[in-house]
mmCIF file of C-alpha atoms in Angstrom:
data_model
loop_
_atom_site.group_PDB
_atom_site.id
_atom_site.type_symbol
_atom_site.label_atom_id
_atom_site.label_comp_id
_atom_site.label_asym_id
_atom_site.label_seq_id
_atom_site.Cartn_x
_atom_site.Cartn_y
_atom_site.Cartn_z
ATOM 1 C CA GLY T 1 -8.362 15.342 0.195
ATOM 2 C CA ASN T 2 -8.486 11.748 1.308
ATOM 3 C CA SER T 3 -6.646 10.777 4.468
ATOM 4 C CA VAL T 4 -6.389 7.982 7.010
ATOM 5 C CA THR T 5 -5.355 8.394 10.633
ATOM 6 C CA GLN T 6 -4.209 5.432 12.711
ATOM 7 C CA MET T 7 -3.159 5.142 16.305
ATOM 8 C CA GLU T 8 0.583 5.316 16.746
ATOM 9 C CA GLY T 9 2.521 2.249 17.722
ATOM 10 C CA PRO T 10 4.117 0.165 18.712
ATOM 11 C CA VAL T 11 1.331 -1.700 20.419
ATOM 12 C CA THR T 12 2.753 -4.361 22.707
ATOM 13 C CA LEU T 13 0.468 -7.098 24.003
ATOM 14 C CA SER T 14 0.767 -10.438 25.681
ATOM 15 C CA GLU T 15 -0.447 -13.529 23.872
ATOM 16 C CA GLU T 16 -4.245 -14.028 24.113
ATOM 17 C CA ALA T 17 -4.858 -10.346 24.886
ATOM 18 C CA PHE T 18 -7.589 -8.336 23.139
ATOM 19 C CA LEU T 19 -6.465 -6.070 20.313
ATOM 20 C CA THR T 20 -7.908 -2.798 19.062
ATOM 21 C CA ILE T 21 -6.160 -0.600 16.504
ATOM 22 C CA ASN T 22 -8.057 2.614 15.847
ATOM 23 C CA CYS T 23 -8.520 4.012 12.357
ATOM 24 C CA THR T 24 -10.471 7.070 11.205
ATOM 25 C CA TYR T 25 -10.732 8.506 7.730
ATOM 26 C CA THR T 26 -11.645 11.501 5.621
ATOM 27 C CA ALA T 27 -12.736 10.811 2.067
ATOM 28 C CA THR T 28 -14.528 12.061 -0.999
ATOM 29 C CA GLY T 29 -17.732 10.202 -1.740
ATOM 30 C CA TYR T 30 -18.253 6.674 -0.468
ATOM 31 C CA PRO T 31 -14.967 4.898 0.040
ATOM 32 C CA SER T 32 -14.234 1.225 0.437
ATOM 33 C CA LEU T 33 -12.145 0.493 3.518
ATOM 34 C CA PHE T 34 -9.326 -1.984 4.008
ATOM 35 C CA TRP T 35 -6.821 -3.323 6.462
ATOM 36 C CA TYR T 36 -3.516 -4.485 5.020
ATOM 37 C CA VAL T 37 -0.828 -6.294 6.999
ATOM 38 C CA GLN T 38 2.926 -6.488 6.515
ATOM 39 C CA TYR T 39 4.670 -9.377 8.244
ATOM 40 C CA PRO T 40 8.435 -9.099 8.796
ATOM 41 C CA GLY T 41 10.316 -9.561 5.525
ATOM 42 C CA GLU T 42 7.147 -9.855 3.438
ATOM 43 C CA GLY T 43 5.114 -7.634 1.158
ATOM 44 C CA LEU T 44 1.858 -5.949 2.089
ATOM 45 C CA GLN T 45 -1.158 -8.214 1.904
ATOM 46 C CA LEU T 46 -4.860 -7.638 2.232
ATOM 47 C CA LEU T 47 -6.259 -8.679 5.602
ATOM 48 C CA LEU T 48 -9.912 -7.649 5.307
ATOM 49 C CA LYS T 49 -12.226 -5.167 3.631
ATOM 50 C CA ALA T 50 -15.653 -3.514 3.830
ATOM 51 C CA THR T 51 -17.295 -1.767 0.919
ATOM 52 C CA LYS T 52 -20.278 0.039 2.466
ATOM 53 C CA ALA T 53 -21.554 1.413 5.742
ATOM 54 C CA ASP T 54 -22.228 -1.151 8.502
ATOM 55 C CA ASP T 55 -20.393 -3.894 6.604
ATOM 56 C CA LYS T 56 -18.126 -6.025 8.771
ATOM 57 C CA GLY T 57 -14.937 -7.392 7.256
ATOM 58 C CA SER T 58 -13.335 -10.433 8.877
ATOM 59 C CA ASN T 59 -10.375 -12.736 8.332
ATOM 60 C CA LYS T 60 -8.025 -14.840 10.502
ATOM 61 C CA GLY T 61 -9.938 -13.834 13.639
ATOM 62 C CA PHE T 62 -9.625 -10.100 12.888
ATOM 63 C CA GLU T 63 -12.728 -7.954 12.416
ATOM 64 C CA ALA T 64 -13.486 -4.358 11.482
ATOM 65 C CA THR T 65 -16.857 -2.613 11.012
ATOM 66 C CA TYR T 66 -17.392 0.272 8.589
ATOM 67 C CA ARG T 67 -18.889 3.067 10.717
ATOM 68 C CA LYS T 68 -19.970 5.930 8.493
ATOM 69 C CA GLU T 69 -21.350 8.039 11.346
ATOM 70 C CA THR T 70 -17.978 8.106 13.100
ATOM 71 C CA THR T 71 -15.877 7.696 9.909
ATOM 72 C CA SER T 72 -14.047 4.827 11.570
ATOM 73 C CA PHE T 73 -12.854 1.319 10.750
ATOM 74 C CA HIS T 74 -11.216 -0.003 13.910
ATOM 75 C CA LEU T 75 -9.424 -3.346 13.762
ATOM 76 C CA GLU T 76 -10.123 -5.870 16.542
ATOM 77 C CA LYS T 77 -9.089 -9.371 17.509
ATOM 78 C CA GLY T 78 -10.244 -11.225 20.573
ATOM 79 C CA SER T 79 -7.058 -13.183 21.273
ATOM 80 C CA VAL T 80 -3.782 -12.286 19.601
ATOM 81 C CA GLN T 81 -0.950 -14.703 18.906
ATOM 82 C CA VAL T 82 2.785 -14.180 18.558
ATOM 83 C CA SER T 83 2.363 -14.845 14.823
ATOM 84 C CA ASP T 84 0.152 -11.722 14.564
ATOM 85 C CA SER T 85 3.208 -9.521 15.163
ATOM 86 C CA ALA T 86 3.345 -7.271 12.115
ATOM 87 C CA VAL T 87 2.619 -3.756 10.876
ATOM 88 C CA TYR T 88 -1.058 -3.060 10.173
ATOM 89 C CA PHE T 89 -2.166 -0.414 7.686
ATOM 90 C CA CYS T 90 -5.653 1.034 7.396
ATOM 91 C CA ALA T 91 -6.511 2.197 3.880
ATOM 92 C CA LEU T 92 -9.361 3.637 1.855
ATOM 93 C CA PHE T 93 -10.187 3.387 -1.826
ATOM 94 C CA ALA T 94 -11.913 6.532 -3.067
ATOM 95 C CA LEU T 95 -11.947 9.229 -5.703
ATOM 96 C CA ARG T 96 -8.755 11.261 -5.768
ATOM 97 C CA GLY T 97 -9.537 14.983 -5.840
ATOM 98 C CA ASP T 98 -10.849 16.080 -9.216
ATOM 99 C CA THR T 99 -9.191 13.373 -11.257
ATOM 100 C CA GLY T 100 -12.257 11.183 -11.314
ATOM 101 C CA ARG T 101 -10.084 8.179 -10.579
ATOM 102 C CA ARG T 102 -9.839 6.008 -7.506
ATOM 103 C CA ALA T 103 -6.713 5.013 -5.671
ATOM 104 C CA LEU T 104 -5.743 3.452 -2.373
ATOM 105 C CA THR T 105 -4.714 5.875 0.375
ATOM 106 C CA PHE T 106 -2.899 4.400 3.387
ATOM 107 C CA GLY T 107 -2.487 5.375 6.984
ATOM 108 C CA SER T 108 0.984 5.485 8.508
ATOM 109 C CA GLY T 109 0.769 1.977 9.966
ATOM 110 C CA THR T 110 0.688 0.545 13.494
ATOM 111 C CA ARG T 111 3.295 -1.945 14.608
ATOM 112 C CA LEU T 112 1.949 -4.768 16.784
ATOM 113 C CA GLN T 113 4.301 -6.780 18.958
ATOM 114 C CA VAL T 114 2.855 -9.825 20.694
ATOM 115 C CA GLN T 115 4.920 -11.338 23.466
ATOM 116 C CA PRO T 116 4.607 -14.989 24.533
ATOM 117 C CA ASP C 1 1.933 -19.456 -7.298
ATOM 118 C CA THR C 2 3.474 -16.452 -9.054
ATOM 119 C CA GLY C 3 2.862 -13.228 -7.220
ATOM 120 C CA VAL C 4 4.148 -9.747 -7.980
ATOM 121 C CA SER C 5 7.896 -9.765 -8.515
ATOM 122 C CA GLN C 6 10.189 -6.759 -8.121
ATOM 123 C CA ASN C 7 13.848 -6.351 -9.032
ATOM 124 C CA PRO C 8 16.320 -5.484 -7.755
ATOM 125 C CA ARG C 9 15.350 -5.921 -4.135
ATOM 126 C CA HIS C 10 17.955 -3.459 -2.978
ATOM 127 C CA LYS C 11 19.861 -0.789 -4.866
ATOM 128 C CA ILE C 12 22.598 1.408 -3.431
ATOM 129 C CA THR C 13 23.665 4.305 -5.620
ATOM 130 C CA LYS C 14 25.473 7.597 -5.444
ATOM 131 C CA ARG C 15 23.650 10.876 -5.699
ATOM 132 C CA GLY C 16 23.207 11.953 -9.297
ATOM 133 C CA GLN C 17 23.087 8.455 -10.764
ATOM 134 C CA ASN C 18 20.092 6.971 -12.570
ATOM 135 C CA VAL C 19 18.327 3.867 -11.312
ATOM 136 C CA THR C 20 15.647 1.632 -12.782
ATOM 137 C CA PHE C 21 13.314 -0.765 -11.020
ATOM 138 C CA ARG C 22 11.300 -3.498 -12.663
ATOM 139 C CA CYS C 23 7.954 -4.949 -11.675
ATOM 140 C CA ASP C 24 6.351 -8.110 -13.029
ATOM 141 C CA PRO C 25 2.685 -8.179 -11.992
ATOM 142 C CA ILE C 26 0.364 -11.129 -11.691
ATOM 143 C CA SER C 27 -0.173 -12.115 -15.309
ATOM 144 C CA GLU C 28 -3.930 -11.711 -15.550
ATOM 145 C CA HIS C 29 -4.029 -8.347 -13.771
ATOM 146 C CA ASN C 30 -4.725 -5.288 -15.923
ATOM 147 C CA ARG C 31 -3.875 -2.631 -13.363
ATOM 148 C CA LEU C 32 -0.419 -1.904 -12.062
ATOM 149 C CA TYR C 33 0.478 0.599 -9.338
ATOM 150 C CA TRP C 34 3.657 2.134 -7.991
ATOM 151 C CA TYR C 35 3.875 3.354 -4.415
ATOM 152 C CA ARG C 36 6.702 4.787 -2.328
ATOM 153 C CA GLN C 37 7.150 4.034 1.359
ATOM 154 C CA THR C 38 9.534 5.743 3.733
ATOM 155 C CA LEU C 39 10.416 4.533 7.219
ATOM 156 C CA GLY C 40 7.535 4.764 9.634
ATOM 157 C CA GLN C 41 5.061 5.874 6.991
ATOM 158 C CA GLY C 42 2.404 4.210 4.929
ATOM 159 C CA PRO C 43 2.770 3.736 1.176
ATOM 160 C CA GLU C 44 2.207 6.874 -0.926
ATOM 161 C CA PHE C 45 0.636 6.605 -4.362
ATOM 162 C CA LEU C 46 2.912 7.474 -7.295
ATOM 163 C CA THR C 47 1.226 6.301 -10.483
ATOM 164 C CA TYR C 48 -0.920 3.611 -12.036
ATOM 165 C CA PHE C 49 -1.485 1.878 -15.361
ATOM 166 C CA GLN C 50 -4.483 0.262 -16.946
ATOM 167 C CA ASN C 51 -2.851 -2.129 -19.387
ATOM 168 C CA GLU C 52 -0.193 -0.002 -21.140
ATOM 169 C CA ALA C 53 -1.886 3.351 -20.484
ATOM 170 C CA GLN C 54 -0.596 5.470 -17.619
ATOM 171 C CA LEU C 55 -3.855 6.865 -16.252
ATOM 172 C CA GLU C 56 -2.664 8.926 -13.339
ATOM 173 C CA LYS C 57 0.482 10.385 -11.847
ATOM 174 C CA SER C 58 0.771 11.810 -8.356
ATOM 175 C CA ARG C 59 2.262 15.239 -7.796
ATOM 176 C CA LEU C 60 4.892 13.327 -5.812
ATOM 177 C CA LEU C 61 6.227 12.058 -9.128
ATOM 178 C CA SER C 62 8.662 14.792 -10.162
ATOM 179 C CA ASP C 63 10.087 15.189 -13.651
ATOM 180 C CA ARG C 64 13.017 13.003 -12.635
ATOM 181 C CA PHE C 65 10.684 10.035 -12.295
ATOM 182 C CA SER C 66 9.271 8.138 -15.240
ATOM 183 C CA ALA C 67 7.290 4.935 -15.405
ATOM 184 C CA GLU C 68 6.422 2.759 -18.344
ATOM 185 C CA ARG C 69 4.449 -0.361 -19.071
ATOM 186 C CA PRO C 70 5.162 -0.805 -22.767
ATOM 187 C CA LYS C 71 3.250 -3.978 -23.535
ATOM 188 C CA GLY C 72 0.818 -3.942 -20.688
ATOM 189 C CA SER C 73 2.777 -6.573 -18.820
ATOM 190 C CA PHE C 74 5.893 -5.653 -16.798
ATOM 191 C CA SER C 75 6.598 -2.084 -15.755
ATOM 192 C CA THR C 76 9.723 -0.043 -15.087
ATOM 193 C CA LEU C 77 10.209 2.927 -12.788
ATOM 194 C CA GLU C 78 13.243 5.061 -13.580
ATOM 195 C CA ILE C 79 14.649 7.768 -11.348
ATOM 196 C CA GLN C 80 17.109 10.145 -12.978
ATOM 197 C CA ARG C 81 19.722 12.202 -11.136
ATOM 198 C CA THR C 82 18.896 10.581 -7.811
ATOM 199 C CA GLU C 83 18.833 12.658 -4.629
ATOM 200 C CA GLN C 84 19.184 11.519 -1.047
ATOM 201 C CA GLY C 85 15.505 12.279 -0.520
ATOM 202 C CA ASP C 86 14.675 9.559 -3.039
ATOM 203 C CA SER C 87 15.836 6.908 -0.566
ATOM 204 C CA ALA C 88 12.768 4.801 0.130
ATOM 205 C CA MET C 89 11.087 1.485 -0.547
ATOM 206 C CA TYR C 90 9.409 1.436 -3.953
ATOM 207 C CA LEU C 91 6.399 -0.855 -4.008
ATOM 208 C CA CYS C 92 4.651 -2.301 -7.002
ATOM 209 C CA ALA C 93 1.149 -3.735 -6.869
ATOM 210 C CA SER C 94 -1.296 -5.160 -9.351
ATOM 211 C CA SER C 95 -5.011 -5.818 -9.405
ATOM 212 C CA PRO C 96 -7.687 -6.993 -11.788
ATOM 213 C CA THR C 97 -9.793 -4.254 -13.363
ATOM 214 C CA ARG C 98 -12.637 -4.835 -10.961
ATOM 215 C CA GLY C 99 -10.363 -5.191 -7.943
ATOM 216 C CA ALA C 100 -11.652 -2.003 -6.299
ATOM 217 C CA GLY C 101 -8.763 -1.510 -3.910
ATOM 218 C CA GLU C 102 -7.705 -5.129 -3.549
ATOM 219 C CA LEU C 103 -4.075 -4.789 -4.483
ATOM 220 C CA PHE C 104 -1.459 -7.528 -4.573
ATOM 221 C CA PHE C 105 1.919 -6.142 -3.561
ATOM 222 C CA GLY C 106 5.436 -7.209 -4.329
ATOM 223 C CA GLU C 107 8.103 -7.233 -1.640
ATOM 224 C CA GLY C 108 9.457 -3.903 -2.813
ATOM 225 C CA SER C 109 12.716 -2.460 -4.079
ATOM 226 C CA ARG C 110 14.708 -0.546 -1.508
ATOM 227 C CA LEU C 111 16.696 2.417 -2.804
ATOM 228 C CA THR C 112 19.547 3.911 -0.820
ATOM 229 C CA VAL C 113 21.105 7.086 -2.231
ATOM 230 C CA LEU C 114 24.461 7.967 -0.715
#
């Protein structure tokens, strides 16, 4: 079945540090890949996406590259800010088993804490 | 800007009681999803609708759970005879038909079963 594995948190960084959150996946067919973010007290929101191999998704200074050969979609940011403190979820959109339908499958989330 | 709205935001109930959650999606979105999230875990897919048709249900959705979207607009998720293991955050999301994984989530309805 489809699955997403993320590095466990929390990840604690100082402001302006470099961020990497690892994400690997297992999927049927050719999934689209996503990073969603959940800020404290808010709902999940889409951060960035990539729909095919070698695509790079980017938004708000975050980037992730769809690596088919390593089945990975690691999230990176060159200089984090306190306002980036949140929980980050890697997700894939792919066929679910033999249903012939697609759905979003999430990883367990990685909490990022950025200290001033 | 009207996003996805969920009510109630928090429900505390005793084991064995029935509860119902409501979701109002973004008006032009045809697809509506329900997910469940427990502490420290990512959201787990429960079911989804294309307009009023319920197209898929996860095996996580036991017979005590039922979801409806009668007119293709708002949706309800009912849990009958609640159990302590049902305690979780229930998330609703919507997307346009060609959204391909780009879901817009509500803030969730937290259920606590005592």
